[in-house]
């Protein structure tokens, strides 16, 4: 206890566990109400007045915290994408040097988030309503997630662990398959999030021509 | 010329060519304006008044043709899903008895439609705003597309052409990967729709553990 080696191991274990643990996301009352409203009636179908009504604050009080309606959407999308970005990074790192384990971890992290935070993930469909500059910023973060997956696919192909012809397109197909999960996944369904993740990891490994670690 | 055998061959060739040919979809002025408006500001962000303004008709004239705003969304979704349904059927039939060719054709048909009718395809994200009964009806058609793919996956697995562990989940992953295409595909990009389709066919065949027909 207390030796530096033990501490390091403990810290690594914490990282390893963390990306698999999805506590309910803590949102401010305003952002929580915004997420509800945007999910129910879409970005353009929601008024700032309606969000203020749901929270029980005045419109000026809401503007004190957020510049405008787009500011609310940006705040939610940033929380959402930065959440999946750090989880993907941690999952990747946790896979060590093995491309099969790295890809398995990252797909698991993304699917867990798609199933357990389906409403927040579904909100990404509203990103196309952002103003050009904000859409640019949002795309840069999305690009970060794409880069993590693409690098694994490329390194795995170079090392011979994967058999991939087009790493850019395979990366998009891998992410696309995961992005569609919120469209059909319902928490009341028969499969738990870890079960869905397990299935998608197997499919992802097939897509890159690798065999799963058992 | 004129022998019944020739006629049959000609008819089959017409079917074979047809599902690959996507002429611009003919929409009535009202539906065309509705598609533009729903794409730009979402279902809830669009008013019937705004659609009437775009078409240059009065609101009562619009109601003469369509019951309400939901009726417009349903009409567009039905055109969209029945289009992809018959194309998938024709592509499947055109693949004969070979599961590899059947899956290749169906994925090609779906990707061509996702890239060439990206706006109409993107509208499917608005289906969650339909009333329960209409959502039910819409899901039944979507189910039809799922069944075509699933049957190919199952038959291919039984015949040994494919190596698939979970055909339901693999079917969803195949369709999910295609459904995400409208999110990133832009007509101005470097890849033409047939090029994207070719890449996705290869990836799909990998997902089911088959080799492409070359």
Short mmCIF file of C-alpha atoms in Angstrom, two decimals:
data_model
loop_
_atom_site.label_atom_id
_atom_site.label_comp_id
_atom_site.label_asym_id
_atom_site.label_seq_id
_atom_site.Cartn_x
_atom_site.Cartn_y
_atom_site.Cartn_z
CA UNK A 1 0.00 0.00 0.00
CA UNK A 2 1.29 3.43 -0.86
CA UNK A 3 4.25 2.23 -2.96
CA UNK A 4 4.53 4.17 -6.19
CA UNK A 5 4.13 0.99 -8.27
CA UNK A 6 0.85 0.19 -6.55
CA UNK A 7 -0.40 3.70 -7.13
CA UNK A 8 0.40 3.48 -10.81
CA UNK A 9 -1.44 0.19 -11.15
CA UNK A 10 -4.41 1.59 -9.28
CA UNK A 11 -4.48 4.65 -11.52
CA UNK A 12 -4.36 2.51 -14.65
CA UNK A 13 -7.17 0.35 -13.39
CA UNK A 14 -9.23 3.43 -12.74
CA UNK A 15 -8.73 4.61 -16.31
CA UNK A 16 -9.53 1.12 -17.59
CA UNK A 17 -12.78 0.98 -15.62
CA UNK A 18 -13.80 4.56 -16.25
CA UNK A 19 -14.53 4.51 -19.94
CA UNK A 20 -16.87 1.57 -19.43
CA UNK A 21 -18.75 3.36 -16.62
CA UNK A 22 -21.50 5.69 -17.78
CA UNK A 23 -23.06 7.45 -14.85
CA UNK A 24 -26.15 9.49 -15.76
CA UNK A 25 -24.76 12.67 -17.28
CA UNK A 26 -25.06 15.66 -14.99
CA UNK A 27 -26.72 18.47 -16.85
CA UNK A 28 -27.78 21.87 -15.55
CA UNK A 29 -31.58 22.26 -15.31
CA UNK A 30 -31.52 24.52 -18.40
CA UNK A 31 -29.52 22.05 -20.51
CA UNK A 32 -31.59 19.14 -19.27
CA UNK A 33 -34.80 20.92 -20.33
CA UNK A 34 -33.20 21.87 -23.65
CA UNK A 35 -32.30 18.25 -24.35
CA UNK A 36 -35.88 17.16 -23.60
CA UNK A 37 -37.35 19.87 -25.81
CA UNK A 38 -34.92 19.41 -28.73
CA UNK A 39 -35.52 15.66 -28.62
CA UNK A 40 -39.28 16.03 -28.61
CA UNK A 41 -39.74 18.76 -31.20
CA UNK A 42 -36.34 19.32 -32.82
CA UNK A 43 -34.11 22.40 -32.72
CA UNK A 44 -36.29 24.54 -34.98
CA UNK A 45 -39.49 23.34 -33.34
CA UNK A 46 -38.35 24.52 -29.91
CA UNK A 47 -38.53 28.10 -28.63
CA UNK A 48 -36.38 29.62 -25.91
CA UNK A 49 -39.65 30.56 -24.23
CA UNK A 50 -40.67 26.89 -24.12
CA UNK A 51 -37.33 25.88 -22.57
CA UNK A 52 -37.62 28.65 -19.96
CA UNK A 53 -41.16 27.45 -19.17
CA UNK A 54 -39.94 23.88 -18.65
CA UNK A 55 -37.18 25.01 -16.28
CA UNK A 56 -39.41 27.48 -14.51
CA UNK A 57 -37.19 30.50 -15.17
CA UNK A 58 -37.80 33.71 -17.08
CA UNK A 59 -36.47 34.14 -20.61
CA UNK A 60 -33.99 36.88 -19.50
CA UNK A 61 -32.68 34.53 -16.77
CA UNK A 62 -32.04 31.90 -19.45
CA UNK A 63 -30.23 34.43 -21.65
CA UNK A 64 -28.03 35.27 -18.69
CA UNK A 65 -26.47 31.80 -18.99
CA UNK A 66 -26.74 31.13 -22.73
CA UNK A 67 -26.43 33.55 -25.62
CA UNK A 68 -29.32 32.11 -27.65
CA UNK A 69 -31.04 28.90 -28.69
CA UNK A 70 -28.09 27.84 -30.82
CA UNK A 71 -25.87 28.34 -27.76
CA UNK A 72 -27.95 25.70 -25.96
CA UNK A 73 -27.60 23.21 -28.81
CA UNK A 74 -23.84 23.86 -29.00
CA UNK A 75 -23.44 23.37 -25.25
CA UNK A 76 -25.24 20.00 -25.45
CA UNK A 77 -23.34 18.85 -28.55
CA UNK A 78 -20.03 19.82 -26.95
CA UNK A 79 -20.82 17.88 -23.79
CA UNK A 80 -21.88 14.94 -25.91
CA UNK A 81 -18.92 14.85 -28.30
CA UNK A 82 -16.29 15.58 -25.65
CA UNK A 83 -17.75 12.71 -23.60
CA UNK A 84 -17.42 10.23 -26.46
CA UNK A 85 -14.00 11.66 -27.39
CA UNK A 86 -12.35 11.09 -24.03
CA UNK A 87 -13.98 7.66 -23.69
CA UNK A 88 -12.70 6.63 -27.11
CA UNK A 89 -9.21 7.90 -26.26
CA UNK A 90 -9.17 6.07 -22.92
CA UNK A 91 -10.53 2.89 -24.51
CA UNK A 92 -7.88 3.08 -27.24
CA UNK A 93 -5.04 3.61 -24.73
CA UNK A 94 -6.40 0.82 -22.60
CA UNK A 95 -6.00 -1.56 -25.55
CA UNK A 96 -2.20 -1.25 -25.38
CA UNK A 97 -0.36 -2.05 -28.60
CA UNK A 98 -2.81 -4.63 -29.96
CA UNK A 99 -4.98 -3.23 -32.79
CA UNK A 100 -7.65 -5.91 -32.23
CA UNK A 101 -7.98 -4.99 -28.55
CA UNK A 102 -7.83 -1.26 -29.33
CA UNK A 103 -10.60 -1.45 -31.93
CA UNK A 104 -12.69 -3.73 -29.69
CA UNK A 105 -12.39 -1.25 -26.81
CA UNK A 106 -13.22 1.83 -28.88
CA UNK A 107 -16.27 0.21 -30.52
CA UNK A 108 -17.40 -0.96 -27.07
CA UNK A 109 -17.02 2.59 -25.69
CA UNK A 110 -18.95 4.12 -28.60
CA UNK A 111 -21.77 1.56 -28.50
CA UNK A 112 -22.15 1.86 -24.71
CA UNK A 113 -22.56 5.58 -25.16
CA UNK A 114 -24.98 5.20 -28.11
CA UNK A 115 -27.21 2.87 -26.09
CA UNK A 116 -26.98 4.46 -22.65
CA UNK A 117 -27.09 8.06 -23.87
CA UNK A 118 -29.29 7.48 -26.90
CA UNK A 119 -31.14 10.80 -26.59
CA UNK A 120 -27.97 12.84 -26.39
CA UNK A 121 -26.47 10.82 -29.27
CA UNK A 122 -29.62 11.33 -31.36
CA UNK A 123 -29.23 15.09 -30.90
CA UNK A 124 -26.26 14.98 -33.27
CA UNK A 125 -28.76 14.85 -36.13
CA UNK A 126 -29.63 18.46 -35.24
CA UNK A 127 -26.02 19.59 -35.82
CA UNK A 128 -26.80 20.37 -39.44
CA UNK A 129 -28.90 23.32 -38.25
CA UNK A 130 -25.84 25.02 -36.69
CA UNK A 131 -24.48 28.18 -38.27
CA UNK A 132 -21.49 27.52 -40.59
CA UNK A 133 -18.82 28.53 -38.03
CA UNK A 134 -20.35 26.46 -35.27
CA UNK A 135 -20.84 23.50 -37.59
CA UNK A 136 -17.15 23.78 -38.46
CA UNK A 137 -16.18 23.65 -34.78
CA UNK A 138 -18.48 20.71 -34.15
CA UNK A 139 -17.09 18.82 -37.14
CA UNK A 140 -13.55 19.30 -35.83
CA UNK A 141 -14.42 17.39 -32.63
CA UNK A 142 -16.24 14.66 -34.63
CA UNK A 143 -13.09 14.44 -36.76
CA UNK A 144 -11.13 13.67 -33.59
CA UNK A 145 -13.23 10.57 -32.98
CA UNK A 146 -12.87 9.54 -36.62
CA UNK A 147 -9.10 9.94 -36.35
CA UNK A 148 -8.86 7.60 -33.37
CA UNK A 149 -10.68 4.85 -35.26
CA UNK A 150 -8.88 5.50 -38.52
CA UNK A 151 -5.46 5.35 -36.90
CA UNK A 152 -6.25 1.98 -35.35
CA UNK A 153 -7.55 0.70 -38.70
CA UNK A 154 -4.42 1.93 -40.50
CA UNK A 155 -1.95 0.62 -37.93
CA UNK A 156 -3.78 -2.71 -37.79
CA UNK A 157 -3.65 -2.99 -41.56
CA UNK A 158 0.06 -2.13 -41.67
CA UNK A 159 0.89 -4.70 -38.99
CA UNK A 160 -1.13 -7.36 -40.82
CA UNK A 161 -3.63 -7.78 -37.97
CA UNK A 162 -6.39 -6.35 -40.22
CA UNK A 163 -7.17 -6.83 -43.87
CA UNK A 164 -8.63 -3.50 -45.04
CA UNK A 165 -8.65 -2.08 -48.54
CA UNK A 166 -9.90 1.45 -47.85
CA UNK A 167 -9.28 2.62 -44.30
CA UNK A 168 -11.12 5.95 -44.68
CA UNK A 169 -14.31 4.31 -45.91
CA UNK A 170 -14.09 1.42 -43.46
CA UNK A 171 -13.74 3.95 -40.63
CA UNK A 172 -16.85 5.77 -41.80
CA UNK A 173 -18.75 2.52 -42.13
CA UNK A 174 -17.71 1.48 -38.59
CA UNK A 175 -18.83 4.80 -37.13
CA UNK A 176 -21.97 4.90 -39.28
CA UNK A 177 -23.10 1.51 -38.06
CA UNK A 178 -22.72 2.75 -34.45
CA UNK A 179 -24.35 6.13 -35.12
CA UNK A 180 -27.53 4.44 -36.31
CA UNK A 181 -28.02 2.59 -33.03
CA UNK A 182 -30.11 5.36 -31.35
CA UNK A 183 -32.65 4.97 -34.19
CA UNK A 184 -33.64 1.47 -33.14
CA UNK A 185 -32.27 0.95 -29.63
CA UNK A 186 -34.79 1.24 -26.84
CA UNK A 187 -33.85 0.84 -23.21
CA UNK A 188 -36.87 -1.45 -22.74
CA UNK A 189 -35.58 -3.87 -25.41
CA UNK A 190 -34.24 -7.34 -24.75
CA UNK A 191 -30.55 -6.51 -25.16
CA UNK A 192 -28.58 -4.67 -22.48
CA UNK A 193 -26.03 -2.04 -23.59
CA UNK A 194 -23.05 -4.36 -22.87
CA UNK A 195 -24.74 -7.11 -24.93
CA UNK A 196 -25.23 -4.79 -27.89
CA UNK A 197 -21.62 -3.62 -27.53
CA UNK A 198 -20.35 -7.21 -27.57
CA UNK A 199 -22.24 -7.97 -30.79
CA UNK A 200 -21.01 -4.82 -32.50
CA UNK A 201 -17.40 -5.50 -31.51
CA UNK A 202 -17.63 -8.87 -33.28
CA UNK A 203 -19.17 -7.28 -36.38
CA UNK A 204 -16.54 -4.51 -36.37
CA UNK A 205 -13.71 -7.05 -36.23
CA UNK A 206 -15.27 -8.85 -39.20
CA UNK A 207 -15.38 -5.56 -41.10
CA UNK A 208 -11.63 -5.16 -40.70
CA UNK A 209 -10.94 -8.82 -41.40
CA UNK A 210 -9.66 -9.68 -37.92
CA UNK A 211 -10.57 -12.41 -35.47
CA UNK A 212 -11.84 -11.48 -31.99
CA UNK A 213 -9.69 -12.00 -28.88
CA UNK A 214 -11.43 -14.64 -26.82
CA UNK B 1 -36.95 -10.15 -82.89
CA UNK B 2 -40.42 -10.69 -81.52
CA UNK B 3 -39.85 -14.25 -80.30
CA UNK B 4 -41.15 -14.78 -76.79
CA UNK B 5 -37.66 -15.73 -75.53
CA UNK B 6 -36.23 -12.43 -76.71
CA UNK B 7 -39.04 -10.56 -75.05
CA UNK B 8 -38.37 -12.30 -71.78
CA UNK B 9 -34.66 -11.47 -71.92
CA UNK B 10 -35.46 -7.85 -72.76
CA UNK B 11 -37.88 -7.62 -69.85
CA UNK B 12 -35.31 -9.06 -67.45
CA UNK B 13 -32.68 -6.62 -68.67
CA UNK B 14 -35.07 -3.76 -68.09
CA UNK B 15 -35.61 -4.84 -64.50
CA UNK B 16 -31.88 -5.31 -64.05
CA UNK B 17 -31.11 -1.82 -65.31
CA UNK B 18 -33.99 -0.13 -63.55
CA UNK B 19 -32.99 -0.46 -59.93
CA UNK B 20 -29.62 1.08 -60.74
CA UNK B 21 -31.21 4.05 -62.53
CA UNK B 22 -32.27 6.88 -60.27
CA UNK B 23 -34.00 9.59 -62.23
CA UNK B 24 -34.72 12.75 -60.22
CA UNK B 25 -37.81 11.88 -58.19
CA UNK B 26 -40.94 13.53 -59.48
CA UNK B 27 -42.66 15.30 -56.62
CA UNK B 28 -45.73 17.52 -56.74
CA UNK B 29 -44.92 21.21 -56.09
CA UNK B 30 -46.43 20.91 -52.60
CA UNK B 31 -44.36 17.85 -51.67
CA UNK B 32 -41.25 19.35 -53.20
CA UNK B 33 -41.66 22.51 -51.10
CA UNK B 34 -42.39 20.38 -48.03
CA UNK B 35 -39.19 18.39 -48.53
CA UNK B 36 -37.17 21.63 -48.81
CA UNK B 37 -38.78 23.10 -45.71
CA UNK B 38 -38.55 19.94 -43.57
CA UNK B 39 -34.91 19.54 -44.58
CA UNK B 40 -34.04 23.14 -43.74
CA UNK B 41 -35.90 23.60 -40.46
CA UNK B 42 -37.18 20.14 -39.46
CA UNK B 43 -40.76 18.91 -39.17
CA UNK B 44 -41.61 20.88 -36.04
CA UNK B 45 -39.79 23.97 -37.27
CA UNK B 46 -41.95 24.16 -40.41
CA UNK B 47 -45.45 25.60 -40.59
CA UNK B 48 -48.10 24.73 -43.18
CA UNK B 49 -48.25 28.47 -43.86
CA UNK B 50 -44.55 28.50 -44.75
CA UNK B 51 -44.99 25.55 -47.15
CA UNK B 52 -48.00 27.23 -48.80
CA UNK B 53 -45.93 30.41 -49.16
CA UNK B 54 -43.11 28.50 -50.87
CA UNK B 55 -45.50 26.85 -53.35
CA UNK B 56 -47.46 30.06 -53.89
CA UNK B 57 -50.82 28.60 -52.89
CA UNK B 58 -53.21 29.48 -50.09
CA UNK B 59 -53.34 27.40 -46.91
CA UNK B 60 -56.88 26.12 -47.71
CA UNK B 61 -55.67 25.04 -51.19
CA UNK B 62 -52.91 23.05 -49.51
CA UNK B 63 -55.36 21.42 -47.10
CA UNK B 64 -57.45 20.40 -50.10
CA UNK B 65 -54.65 17.97 -51.06
CA UNK B 66 -53.21 17.03 -47.68
CA UNK B 67 -54.95 16.60 -44.35
CA UNK B 68 -52.32 18.35 -42.28
CA UNK B 69 -48.57 18.84 -41.82
CA UNK B 70 -48.13 15.25 -40.67
CA UNK B 71 -49.90 14.15 -43.87
CA UNK B 72 -47.15 15.87 -45.86
CA UNK B 73 -44.40 14.13 -43.92
CA UNK B 74 -46.16 10.77 -44.32
CA UNK B 75 -46.57 11.28 -48.07
CA UNK B 76 -42.84 12.01 -48.42
CA UNK B 77 -41.77 9.12 -46.20
CA UNK B 78 -44.04 6.72 -48.11
CA UNK B 79 -42.60 7.80 -51.45
CA UNK B 80 -39.13 7.45 -50.03
CA UNK B 81 -39.53 4.05 -48.39
CA UNK B 82 -41.56 2.51 -51.22
CA UNK B 83 -38.84 3.67 -53.63
CA UNK B 84 -36.09 1.95 -51.67
CA UNK B 85 -38.32 -1.09 -51.08
CA UNK B 86 -38.97 -1.88 -54.75
CA UNK B 87 -35.35 -1.18 -55.68
CA UNK B 88 -34.11 -3.54 -52.97
CA UNK B 89 -36.57 -6.22 -54.13
CA UNK B 90 -35.56 -5.83 -57.77
CA UNK B 91 -31.85 -5.83 -56.87
CA UNK B 92 -32.35 -8.98 -54.78
CA UNK B 93 -34.25 -10.80 -57.56
CA UNK B 94 -31.64 -9.69 -60.06
CA UNK B 95 -28.97 -11.46 -58.00
CA UNK B 96 -30.49 -14.85 -58.83
CA UNK B 97 -29.72 -17.64 -56.37
CA UNK B 98 -26.28 -16.41 -55.30
CA UNK B 99 -26.31 -14.81 -51.82
CA UNK B 100 -23.09 -12.89 -52.55
CA UNK B 101 -24.57 -11.34 -55.69
CA UNK B 102 -27.92 -10.72 -53.99
CA UNK B 103 -26.34 -8.90 -51.03
CA UNK B 104 -24.01 -6.96 -53.35
CA UNK B 105 -26.99 -5.81 -55.44
CA UNK B 106 -29.15 -4.80 -52.49
CA UNK B 107 -26.34 -2.84 -50.79
CA UNK B 108 -25.60 -1.17 -54.13
CA UNK B 109 -29.28 -0.22 -54.53
CA UNK B 110 -29.51 1.17 -51.00
CA UNK B 111 -26.24 3.15 -51.22
CA UNK B 112 -27.16 4.61 -54.63
CA UNK B 113 -30.38 5.84 -53.14
CA UNK B 114 -28.68 7.18 -49.96
CA UNK B 115 -26.19 9.19 -52.05
CA UNK B 116 -28.45 10.32 -54.92
CA UNK B 117 -31.48 11.04 -52.75
CA UNK B 118 -29.66 12.12 -49.63
CA UNK B 119 -32.20 14.78 -48.65
CA UNK B 120 -35.15 12.43 -48.92
CA UNK B 121 -33.18 9.74 -47.07
CA UNK B 122 -32.24 12.22 -44.34
CA UNK B 123 -35.93 12.96 -43.82
CA UNK B 124 -36.31 9.54 -42.22
CA UNK B 125 -34.82 11.03 -39.07
CA UNK B 126 -38.06 13.03 -38.74
CA UNK B 127 -40.14 9.82 -38.62
CA UNK B 128 -39.87 9.78 -34.83
CA UNK B 129 -42.19 12.81 -34.75
CA UNK B 130 -45.04 10.84 -36.37
CA UNK B 131 -48.08 9.97 -34.29
CA UNK B 132 -47.96 6.42 -32.86
CA UNK B 133 -50.27 4.90 -35.52
CA UNK B 134 -48.41 6.51 -38.40
CA UNK B 135 -45.05 5.57 -36.91
CA UNK B 136 -46.32 2.00 -36.75
CA UNK B 137 -47.24 2.05 -40.45
CA UNK B 138 -43.91 3.58 -41.38
CA UNK B 139 -42.01 0.99 -39.36
CA UNK B 140 -43.85 -1.81 -41.17
CA UNK B 141 -42.42 -0.64 -44.51
CA UNK B 142 -38.95 -0.21 -43.03
CA UNK B 143 -39.30 -3.74 -41.69
CA UNK B 144 -39.85 -4.91 -45.29
CA UNK B 145 -36.40 -3.61 -46.28
CA UNK B 146 -34.87 -5.19 -43.19
CA UNK B 147 -36.49 -8.52 -44.08
CA UNK B 148 -34.99 -8.55 -47.58
CA UNK B 149 -31.49 -8.10 -46.18
CA UNK B 150 -32.03 -10.47 -43.29
CA UNK B 151 -33.30 -13.24 -45.53
CA UNK B 152 -30.22 -12.96 -47.76
CA UNK B 153 -27.97 -13.01 -44.69
CA UNK B 154 -29.75 -16.07 -43.29
CA UNK B 155 -29.82 -18.01 -46.54
CA UNK B 156 -26.19 -17.14 -47.24
CA UNK B 157 -25.22 -18.34 -43.77
CA UNK B 158 -27.18 -21.61 -44.18
CA UNK B 159 -25.59 -22.29 -47.56
CA UNK B 160 -22.12 -21.63 -46.17
CA UNK B 161 -21.52 -18.63 -48.45
CA UNK B 162 -21.50 -16.33 -45.41
CA UNK B 163 -20.08 -16.71 -41.94
CA UNK B 164 -22.46 -14.82 -39.65
CA UNK B 165 -23.08 -15.38 -35.95
CA UNK B 166 -26.08 -13.11 -35.41
CA UNK B 167 -28.07 -12.41 -38.56
CA UNK B 168 -30.51 -9.95 -36.92
CA UNK B 169 -27.72 -7.76 -35.57
CA UNK B 170 -25.60 -8.05 -38.71
CA UNK B 171 -28.62 -6.95 -40.76
CA UNK B 172 -29.08 -3.91 -38.53
CA UNK B 173 -25.37 -3.08 -38.74
CA UNK B 174 -25.45 -3.36 -42.56
CA UNK B 175 -28.47 -1.05 -42.81
CA UNK B 176 -27.13 1.28 -40.12
CA UNK B 177 -23.87 1.77 -41.98
CA UNK B 178 -25.86 2.74 -45.10
CA UNK B 179 -28.34 4.95 -43.21
CA UNK B 180 -25.51 7.14 -41.93
CA UNK B 181 -24.31 7.99 -45.44
CA UNK B 182 -26.54 11.11 -45.86
CA UNK B 183 -24.79 12.60 -42.80
CA UNK B 184 -21.45 12.90 -44.55
CA UNK B 185 -22.08 12.45 -48.26
CA UNK B 186 -22.11 15.62 -50.32
CA UNK B 187 -22.78 15.62 -54.04
CA UNK B 188 -19.79 17.94 -54.51
CA UNK B 189 -17.42 15.41 -52.91
CA UNK B 190 -14.77 13.40 -54.72
CA UNK B 191 -16.64 10.09 -54.82
CA UNK B 192 -19.52 9.46 -57.23
CA UNK B 193 -22.54 7.48 -55.99
CA UNK B 194 -21.47 4.30 -57.88
CA UNK B 195 -17.98 4.59 -56.36
CA UNK B 196 -19.38 4.87 -52.84
CA UNK B 197 -21.68 1.92 -53.58
CA UNK B 198 -18.76 -0.21 -54.77
CA UNK B 199 -16.82 0.48 -51.57
CA UNK B 200 -19.79 -0.31 -49.35
CA UNK B 201 -20.50 -3.56 -51.18
CA UNK B 202 -16.95 -4.70 -50.37
CA UNK B 203 -17.30 -3.70 -46.73
CA UNK B 204 -20.72 -5.42 -46.51
CA UNK B 205 -19.30 -8.65 -47.90
CA UNK B 206 -16.56 -8.49 -45.27
CA UNK B 207 -19.18 -8.03 -42.57
CA UNK B 208 -20.84 -11.31 -43.57
CA UNK B 209 -17.51 -13.08 -44.04
CA UNK B 210 -17.83 -13.55 -47.82
CA UNK B 211 -15.49 -12.75 -50.68
CA UNK B 212 -16.64 -10.40 -53.45
CA UNK B 213 -17.46 -11.67 -56.96
CA UNK B 214 -14.85 -10.14 -59.26
#
